[in-house]
Amino acid sequence: MNQTNIALLGFGVVGSGVYRILTENHDDLNHREVLDLHVTRILIRDAANVRDFALAPQELFTADYGEILNDDSISIVVECMGGVEPARSFILQALRAGKSVVSSNKEVISKHWHEFDAEAKARDAGLYYEATVGGGIPILRTIMDSMQANNITRVMGIINGTTNYILTKMSEEGLDFDEVLHEAQSLGYAETDSTADVEGYDATYKLSILASLAFHAHLPVSVIPREGITKLSRRDFAIARQLGYEIKLLAIGKKHGSQIEVHVHPTMLPKTHPLAAVRGVFNAIFLTGHAANDIMLYGRGAGSMPTASAVVSDIICAVHRAGRHRYITFANAEELSTAVQLLENYESRFCARLLVEDAPGVLASVAGVLAKHNVSLRSVLQPGESDTTDARLTLLTHNAAAQSVRAALAEIAGLSCVRAVESLLHVEE
Ligand code: NDP
Ligand code: HSE
């Protein structure tokens, strides 16, 4: 049995987990997969400053990528550094050298996928990125290797562990956003810059990869509207609870013929919806295929060992498929695939919260503007409050075009009886 030499780029949360699995499970993998996998080099920024010296021998560490690139005995490069540069250059150089690349870095894959894909095909090298979406959940291979019979019409999921952890704590324990973010960071779920998580960028990178594979058309990050969770308040959770809903950061992709809608935002889900029950760092993804109908995958979306599980599975695939790697067959250019029409004015239900003057005729004025924009109301709630002159209105709409709802609310915000449009949330049933 030939030995496979592997280099890790990065030895943080993910890289150290990959090393642990490859060393602790070496004999089992050898037995089950007939593979002899060895990490022979680990790149970090400063080889004299390893975070966990006890885990791997010091002689494996280097800060010089050339030692990996020019080592012909290394056939697989595992990138788990994060960020765009130097990750992008290192991946391109490895592929050009004919080495297969496995990456957990959704930012670099979603933004530079087209470049990597072209290089991998040209050099007959493998490009694998299962860990980029859903951590330990085998979602990408499910789409590529198990759902081929289907025309997939919907992907919808919770694909960021940090925000789900924060939203769960805010909902269940009434905690403030900042307190919980700190906890998520210390548990190793959050990105180095937590903006990527809480402002929804991380989910957008993942949705770009997920929806592109599901709908077989490249949907770049730049076309995905995004909204994070930082504006959510205790009041949003109180209203949601009162109405029987949870609030989750959802990534949504739907295909209607040749039209595709993709968006990431906080969403109200009925408590009875399976995604509403996904708590903490867990992720879950719904797929709808024309033949299989609905399936849902659930698991740990972040953390060292779950993510490493997906990375090691990619390493095994890369070795088994050496010389006959599979590549995506849709046009993978930087822009949106020409075969696709992006549906920007998609339909959804919405929940808007307004602070208004507590006076006769206010509701009629608000309803009049909604009607003008063809937005139909499903229900209106005015919780009793002690304020004497102001009132809070919660409006739930029927399905309405997203742009019409936004235009109506912009007009409503300008009414003299309206103090503020405090929030606008999507609602999925
Ligand atoms: P960490 O910050 O824990 O680790 C990053 C590692 O990369 C560190 O060892 C760091 O070295 C090294 N590194 C970073 N930049 C360089 C550089 N320029 N040159 C050499 N080494 C470098 O990140 P994670 O392990 O959490 O994440 C890695 C990737 O995996 C990211 O893309 C992330 O989005 C993704 N991911 C993370 C998950 C998680 O749960 N954490 C889950 C799924 C994906 P040093 O220690 O010297 O700074
Ligand atoms: N920061 C990411 C998350 C890591 O919280 O989901 C997993 O991709």
XYZ file of C-alpha atoms and ligand atoms in Angstrom:
485
model
C 0.000 0.000 0.000
C 1.417 3.378 -1.023
C 1.824 6.037 1.619
C -0.069 9.322 0.935
C 1.695 12.414 2.233
C -0.474 15.342 3.219
C 0.352 18.948 4.090
C -1.902 21.017 6.338
C -2.039 24.760 5.762
C -3.194 26.008 9.175
C -3.257 24.303 12.544
C -6.073 26.083 14.340
C -9.545 24.779 15.207
C -9.972 22.825 11.948
C -6.347 21.928 11.125
C -5.656 20.439 14.560
C -8.880 18.374 14.322
C -7.800 17.016 10.930
C -4.400 16.079 12.368
C -6.060 14.339 15.328
C -8.331 12.221 13.140
C -5.552 11.288 10.708
C -3.212 10.210 13.506
C -5.647 8.733 16.050
C -7.669 6.919 13.345
C -4.708 6.041 11.136
C -4.988 2.292 11.651
C -8.772 2.202 11.279
C -8.580 4.197 8.052
C -5.795 1.948 6.892
C -7.940 -1.097 7.564
C -11.269 0.220 6.244
C -10.130 2.353 3.318
C -6.847 0.593 2.523
C -5.041 3.907 2.792
C -1.848 4.942 4.537
C -2.371 8.647 5.274
C 0.362 10.772 6.861
C 0.615 14.468 7.644
C 4.215 15.272 6.791
C 4.165 19.090 6.889
C 2.089 21.778 8.653
C 2.193 25.426 7.638
C 1.570 28.115 10.254
C 2.567 31.771 10.471
C 5.355 31.288 12.989
C 6.831 27.790 13.334
C 8.250 28.682 16.743
C 4.833 29.621 18.052
C 2.596 26.564 17.696
C -0.737 26.811 19.556
C -0.670 23.170 20.659
C 2.817 21.661 20.749
C 1.591 18.531 22.506
C -0.496 17.460 19.513
C 2.091 17.226 16.719
C 5.904 16.923 16.594
C 7.615 20.270 16.195
C 9.615 19.158 13.140
C 6.400 19.000 11.077
C 5.850 22.765 11.360
C 7.088 25.310 8.889
C 6.343 28.906 8.002
C 7.733 28.456 4.474
C 5.123 27.360 1.916
C 7.888 26.608 -0.591
C 8.863 23.574 1.524
C 5.405 22.129 0.825
C 5.000 23.241 -2.768
C 8.384 21.899 -3.855
C 8.043 18.617 -1.996
C 7.004 16.101 -4.670
C 6.196 13.484 -2.054
C 3.218 15.609 -0.904
C 0.197 14.892 -3.093
C -2.574 16.525 -1.042
C -2.657 20.051 0.349
C -5.338 20.759 2.958
C -6.083 24.466 3.282
C -7.640 25.409 6.629
C -6.133 28.840 7.169
C -9.140 30.985 6.286
C -9.383 34.324 4.486
C -8.664 35.089 0.850
C -4.941 35.766 0.653
C -2.575 34.007 0.866
C -5.040 31.058 0.798
C -6.032 31.778 -2.817
C -2.427 31.914 -4.075
C -1.413 28.822 -2.117
C -4.356 26.825 -3.514
C -3.628 27.923 -7.088
C 0.061 27.086 -6.723
C -0.720 23.650 -5.277
C -3.142 22.847 -8.121
C -0.624 24.075 -10.714
C 1.915 21.711 -9.156
C -0.590 18.864 -9.756
C -1.419 18.433 -6.052
C -5.032 17.880 -5.037
C -6.512 20.484 -2.714
C -9.003 20.050 0.113
C -10.305 23.256 1.689
C -12.618 24.180 4.578
C -12.426 27.856 3.614
C -15.811 28.923 2.240
C -14.762 32.505 1.675
C -11.941 31.671 -0.716
C -13.845 28.832 -2.405
C -16.994 30.908 -2.970
C -15.054 33.897 -4.306
C -12.405 32.103 -6.389
C -14.074 28.802 -7.212
C -13.983 29.538 -10.960
C -10.186 29.987 -10.901
C -9.563 26.850 -8.817
C -11.972 24.805 -10.896
C -10.239 25.763 -14.156
C -6.780 25.055 -12.742
C -7.810 21.711 -11.223
C -9.318 20.530 -14.527
C -6.264 21.657 -16.491
C -3.861 19.756 -14.194
C -6.044 16.697 -13.533
C -5.859 17.587 -9.845
C -8.670 17.195 -7.314
C -10.559 20.056 -5.687
C -12.679 19.162 -2.635
C -14.559 21.441 -0.225
C -17.203 19.442 1.672
C -16.375 21.213 4.965
C -17.151 24.647 3.515
C -20.907 24.157 4.024
C -22.532 22.714 7.141
C -19.343 21.683 9.018
C -19.720 17.959 9.707
C -22.919 17.545 7.635
C -22.205 15.722 4.337
C -24.424 18.081 2.359
C -22.358 18.733 -0.770
C -21.672 15.083 -1.459
C -25.343 14.340 -0.849
C -26.183 16.792 -3.634
C -23.434 15.603 -5.990
C -23.436 11.854 -5.299
C -26.891 11.001 -4.017
C -29.389 13.466 -5.480
C -28.323 13.296 -9.149
C -31.701 11.898 -10.173
C -33.429 15.045 -8.998
C -34.093 18.498 -10.295
C -33.565 20.339 -7.042
C -36.039 23.188 -6.604
C -35.265 24.363 -3.073
C -32.395 24.568 -0.608
C -33.170 26.200 2.689
C -31.212 26.010 5.858
C -29.460 27.171 8.951
C -25.853 27.140 7.778
C -24.083 29.322 10.317
C -23.467 27.768 13.728
C -22.377 30.960 15.485
C -25.543 32.898 14.685
C -27.763 29.924 15.495
C -25.990 29.614 18.837
C -26.560 33.320 19.512
C -30.203 33.309 18.370
C -30.969 30.214 20.461
C -29.545 31.856 23.593
C -31.331 35.137 22.883
C -34.611 33.291 22.376
C -34.382 30.825 25.248
C -32.486 32.792 27.874
C -33.444 36.348 26.963
C -29.747 37.250 26.729
C -28.286 40.186 24.873
C -26.458 39.773 21.595
C -23.007 40.867 22.849
C -22.909 38.506 25.841
C -23.615 35.474 23.658
C -21.241 36.428 20.836
C -18.355 36.337 23.291
C -19.305 32.794 24.337
C -19.545 31.585 20.714
C -16.075 32.990 20.006
C -14.518 31.271 23.002
C -16.031 27.940 21.866
C -14.211 28.206 18.503
C -17.365 28.524 16.367
C -17.029 32.141 15.282
C -14.764 33.339 12.476
C -11.630 35.325 13.404
C -13.588 38.432 12.508
C -17.063 37.717 13.871
C -18.586 40.229 11.411
C -18.502 37.420 8.856
C -20.888 35.410 11.020
C -23.188 38.003 12.549
C -23.605 40.113 9.415
C -24.461 37.037 7.342
C -21.396 37.016 5.047
C -20.409 33.486 6.108
C -23.903 32.178 5.297
C -23.765 33.992 1.957
C -20.464 32.299 1.020
C -21.980 28.946 1.938
C -25.246 29.602 0.082
C -23.279 30.536 -3.039
C -21.579 27.104 -3.006
C -24.690 25.193 -1.919
C -27.159 26.779 -4.343
C -24.689 26.621 -7.262
C -24.289 22.866 -6.792
C -28.001 22.293 -6.115
C -29.219 24.314 -9.107
C -26.272 23.444 -11.352
C -25.509 27.077 -12.192
C -22.935 29.415 -10.738
C -24.529 31.873 -8.281
C -21.735 34.155 -7.122
C -21.703 35.747 -3.671
C -22.210 39.165 -5.290
C -25.791 38.354 -6.381
C -27.008 37.210 -2.958
C -28.854 39.849 -0.867
C -27.725 39.565 2.739
C -28.877 40.751 6.133
C -27.309 39.743 9.473
C -28.667 39.365 13.006
C -27.169 42.441 14.698
C -30.352 44.502 14.475
C -32.530 41.902 16.205
C -33.762 42.974 19.614
C -35.445 41.376 22.605
C -38.676 42.900 21.320
C -38.436 40.892 18.052
C -38.102 37.701 20.085
C -40.996 38.658 22.373
C -43.302 39.284 19.389
C -42.155 36.086 17.655
C -42.815 34.089 20.813
C -46.260 35.631 21.188
C -47.125 34.657 17.602
C -45.729 31.121 17.979
C -42.564 31.656 15.910
C -38.777 31.287 16.313
C -36.275 33.579 14.590
C -33.487 31.900 12.596
C -30.876 33.163 10.161
C -31.921 31.311 7.019
C -30.144 30.871 3.715
C -32.766 30.342 1.047
C -32.482 29.277 -2.575
C -35.496 28.475 -4.753
C -35.710 27.594 -8.419
C -38.796 28.401 -10.463
C -38.124 27.142 -13.999
C -35.124 29.128 -15.231
C -35.533 31.750 -12.476
C -33.574 31.440 -9.245
C -33.924 33.373 -5.997
C -31.177 33.334 -3.356
C -31.117 35.343 -0.122
C -29.823 35.279 3.469
C -31.670 37.002 6.355
C -33.263 36.515 9.776
C -36.558 34.719 9.260
C -39.564 33.927 11.439
C -40.452 30.229 11.385
C -43.456 28.623 13.109
C -42.326 26.711 16.207
C -43.657 23.545 14.577
C -41.294 23.887 11.571
C -38.404 21.347 11.757
C -35.840 24.140 11.297
C -37.268 25.998 14.309
C -36.150 23.103 16.508
C -32.502 23.381 15.406
C -30.729 24.760 18.461
C -27.276 25.984 19.388
C -24.374 25.415 17.006
C -26.343 22.813 15.034
C -27.059 23.373 11.343
C -29.784 21.842 9.207
C -30.461 21.979 5.503
C -33.677 21.213 3.654
C -33.478 20.053 0.043
C -36.455 19.551 -2.205
C -35.953 17.365 -5.271
C -38.625 16.608 -7.829
C -38.226 12.872 -7.218
C -36.999 12.484 -3.633
C -39.239 15.337 -2.456
C -38.135 16.813 0.901
C -35.040 15.686 2.749
C -33.367 17.346 5.714
C -29.788 16.933 6.902
C -28.913 17.900 10.449
C -25.690 18.014 12.412
C -22.907 20.078 13.908
C -22.180 22.981 11.614
C -18.943 24.092 13.257
C -16.255 22.999 15.687
C -12.973 21.175 15.426
C -13.883 17.504 15.095
C -17.163 17.805 13.118
C -15.464 20.011 10.537
C -12.399 17.794 10.464
C -14.703 14.832 9.786
C -15.749 16.459 6.495
C -12.166 17.422 5.621
C -10.850 13.889 6.186
C -13.689 12.477 4.110
C -12.535 14.780 1.285
C -8.928 13.627 1.709
C -10.067 10.009 1.369
C -12.097 10.888 -1.753
C -9.122 12.707 -3.243
C -6.885 9.655 -2.788
C -9.451 7.149 -4.052
C -10.229 9.306 -7.090
C -6.621 10.177 -7.993
C -6.334 10.392 -11.792
C -10.139 10.352 -12.216
C -11.368 13.275 -10.160
C -14.882 14.524 -10.901
C -15.477 18.142 -11.827
C -18.602 20.255 -11.959
C -19.999 20.578 -15.448
C -21.804 23.921 -15.284
C -20.091 27.043 -16.610
C -18.117 28.281 -13.627
C -17.186 31.862 -14.421
C -16.862 34.808 -12.069
C -20.297 36.133 -13.075
C -23.773 34.691 -12.796
C -24.338 31.808 -15.229
C -25.961 33.157 -18.381
C -28.477 30.308 -18.345
C -29.919 31.706 -15.121
C -32.291 34.544 -14.535
C -31.983 35.956 -11.048
C -35.365 36.559 -9.406
C -34.751 39.675 -7.315
C -38.386 40.525 -6.678
C -39.196 37.153 -5.123
C -42.336 36.559 -3.058
C -42.401 35.960 0.675
C -44.489 36.637 3.733
C -43.240 39.421 5.980
C -43.619 40.676 9.537
C -43.139 44.422 10.100
C -42.987 46.155 13.455
C -43.930 49.855 13.573
C -43.872 52.483 16.291
C -46.845 54.753 15.574
C -48.901 57.512 17.095
C -51.747 55.979 19.130
C -54.578 57.856 17.398
C -57.664 57.142 15.264
C -57.017 56.484 11.561
C -53.373 55.392 11.917
C -54.044 51.776 11.013
C -56.166 52.881 8.038
C -53.322 55.109 6.742
C -50.798 52.283 7.050
C -53.162 49.747 5.443
C -53.860 52.229 2.622
C -50.168 52.431 1.689
C -49.841 48.641 1.789
C -52.882 48.271 -0.460
C -51.432 50.807 -2.915
C -48.344 48.583 -3.233
C -50.475 45.465 -3.586
C -49.414 44.078 -0.215
C -52.205 42.208 1.514
C -52.355 41.987 5.328
C -52.856 38.645 7.036
C -53.099 39.966 10.603
C -52.366 42.982 12.765
C -51.308 42.926 16.398
C -51.230 45.837 18.797
C -49.885 44.639 22.137
C -51.227 46.704 25.050
C -48.472 48.931 26.443
C -48.359 51.617 29.070
C -47.141 54.336 26.644
C -49.810 56.972 26.418
C -49.184 58.575 23.038
C -47.401 55.844 21.049
C -48.354 52.311 20.084
C -46.555 49.399 18.505
C -48.132 47.680 15.523
C -47.049 44.302 14.264
C -48.179 43.587 10.695
C -48.121 40.129 9.134
C -48.526 40.069 5.364
C -49.702 37.430 2.952
C -47.237 36.416 0.225
C -46.061 39.636 -1.401
C -43.293 40.762 -3.728
C -40.242 41.680 -1.611
C -39.589 44.928 -3.474
C -43.217 46.028 -3.093
C -43.091 45.399 0.649
C -39.878 47.438 0.976
C -41.307 50.260 -1.131
C -44.497 50.292 0.955
C -42.534 50.423 4.212
C -40.351 53.247 2.925
C -43.547 55.199 2.226
C -45.063 54.206 5.582
C -41.930 55.444 7.364
C -42.670 58.877 5.872
C -46.254 59.094 7.237
C -46.615 61.765 9.925
C -48.332 59.268 12.258
C -45.446 56.776 12.043
C -42.517 57.288 14.416
C -40.383 54.432 13.051
C -40.377 51.193 11.107
C -38.553 49.208 13.779
C -38.032 45.916 11.978
C -38.931 43.893 8.916
C -38.527 40.124 8.973
C -39.197 37.451 6.383
C -41.669 34.754 7.406
C -41.504 31.155 6.101
C -44.299 28.710 6.839
P -8.127 29.293 13.108
O -7.981 30.768 13.211
O -8.423 28.516 14.342
O -6.810 28.668 12.459
C -6.184 29.212 11.340
C -4.816 28.579 11.189
O -4.263 29.038 9.965
C -3.820 28.939 12.284
O -2.990 27.845 12.559
C -3.012 30.068 11.645
O -1.693 30.139 12.099
C -2.986 29.607 10.201
N -2.783 30.718 9.295
C -3.617 31.746 9.063
N -3.070 32.585 8.157
C -1.866 32.072 7.835
C -0.829 32.474 6.965
N -0.924 33.602 6.277
N 0.263 31.702 6.859
C 0.365 30.562 7.574
N -0.578 30.117 8.421
C -1.692 30.867 8.555
O -9.250 29.034 12.002
P -10.240 27.793 11.898
O -9.494 26.544 12.017
O -11.416 28.015 12.778
O -10.811 27.986 10.425
C -10.026 27.673 9.285
C -10.915 27.724 8.052
O -11.954 26.736 8.180
C -11.638 29.055 7.846
O -11.761 29.291 6.478
C -13.008 28.803 8.455
O -14.000 29.614 7.865
C -13.231 27.367 8.076
N -14.167 26.647 8.928
C -14.075 26.749 10.289
C -14.934 26.054 11.113
C -14.883 26.143 12.591
O -15.740 25.560 13.247
N -13.913 26.822 13.176
C -15.975 25.187 10.524
C -15.966 25.118 9.064
C -15.084 25.836 8.315
P -1.302 30.857 13.481
O -1.761 29.929 14.551
O 0.142 30.976 13.367
O -2.072 32.155 13.484
N -18.129 30.434 11.716
C -18.778 29.343 11.072
C -20.084 29.064 11.748
C -17.895 28.126 11.143
O -20.309 29.576 12.842
O -20.917 28.352 11.179
C -18.431 26.979 10.341
O -18.379 27.234 8.978
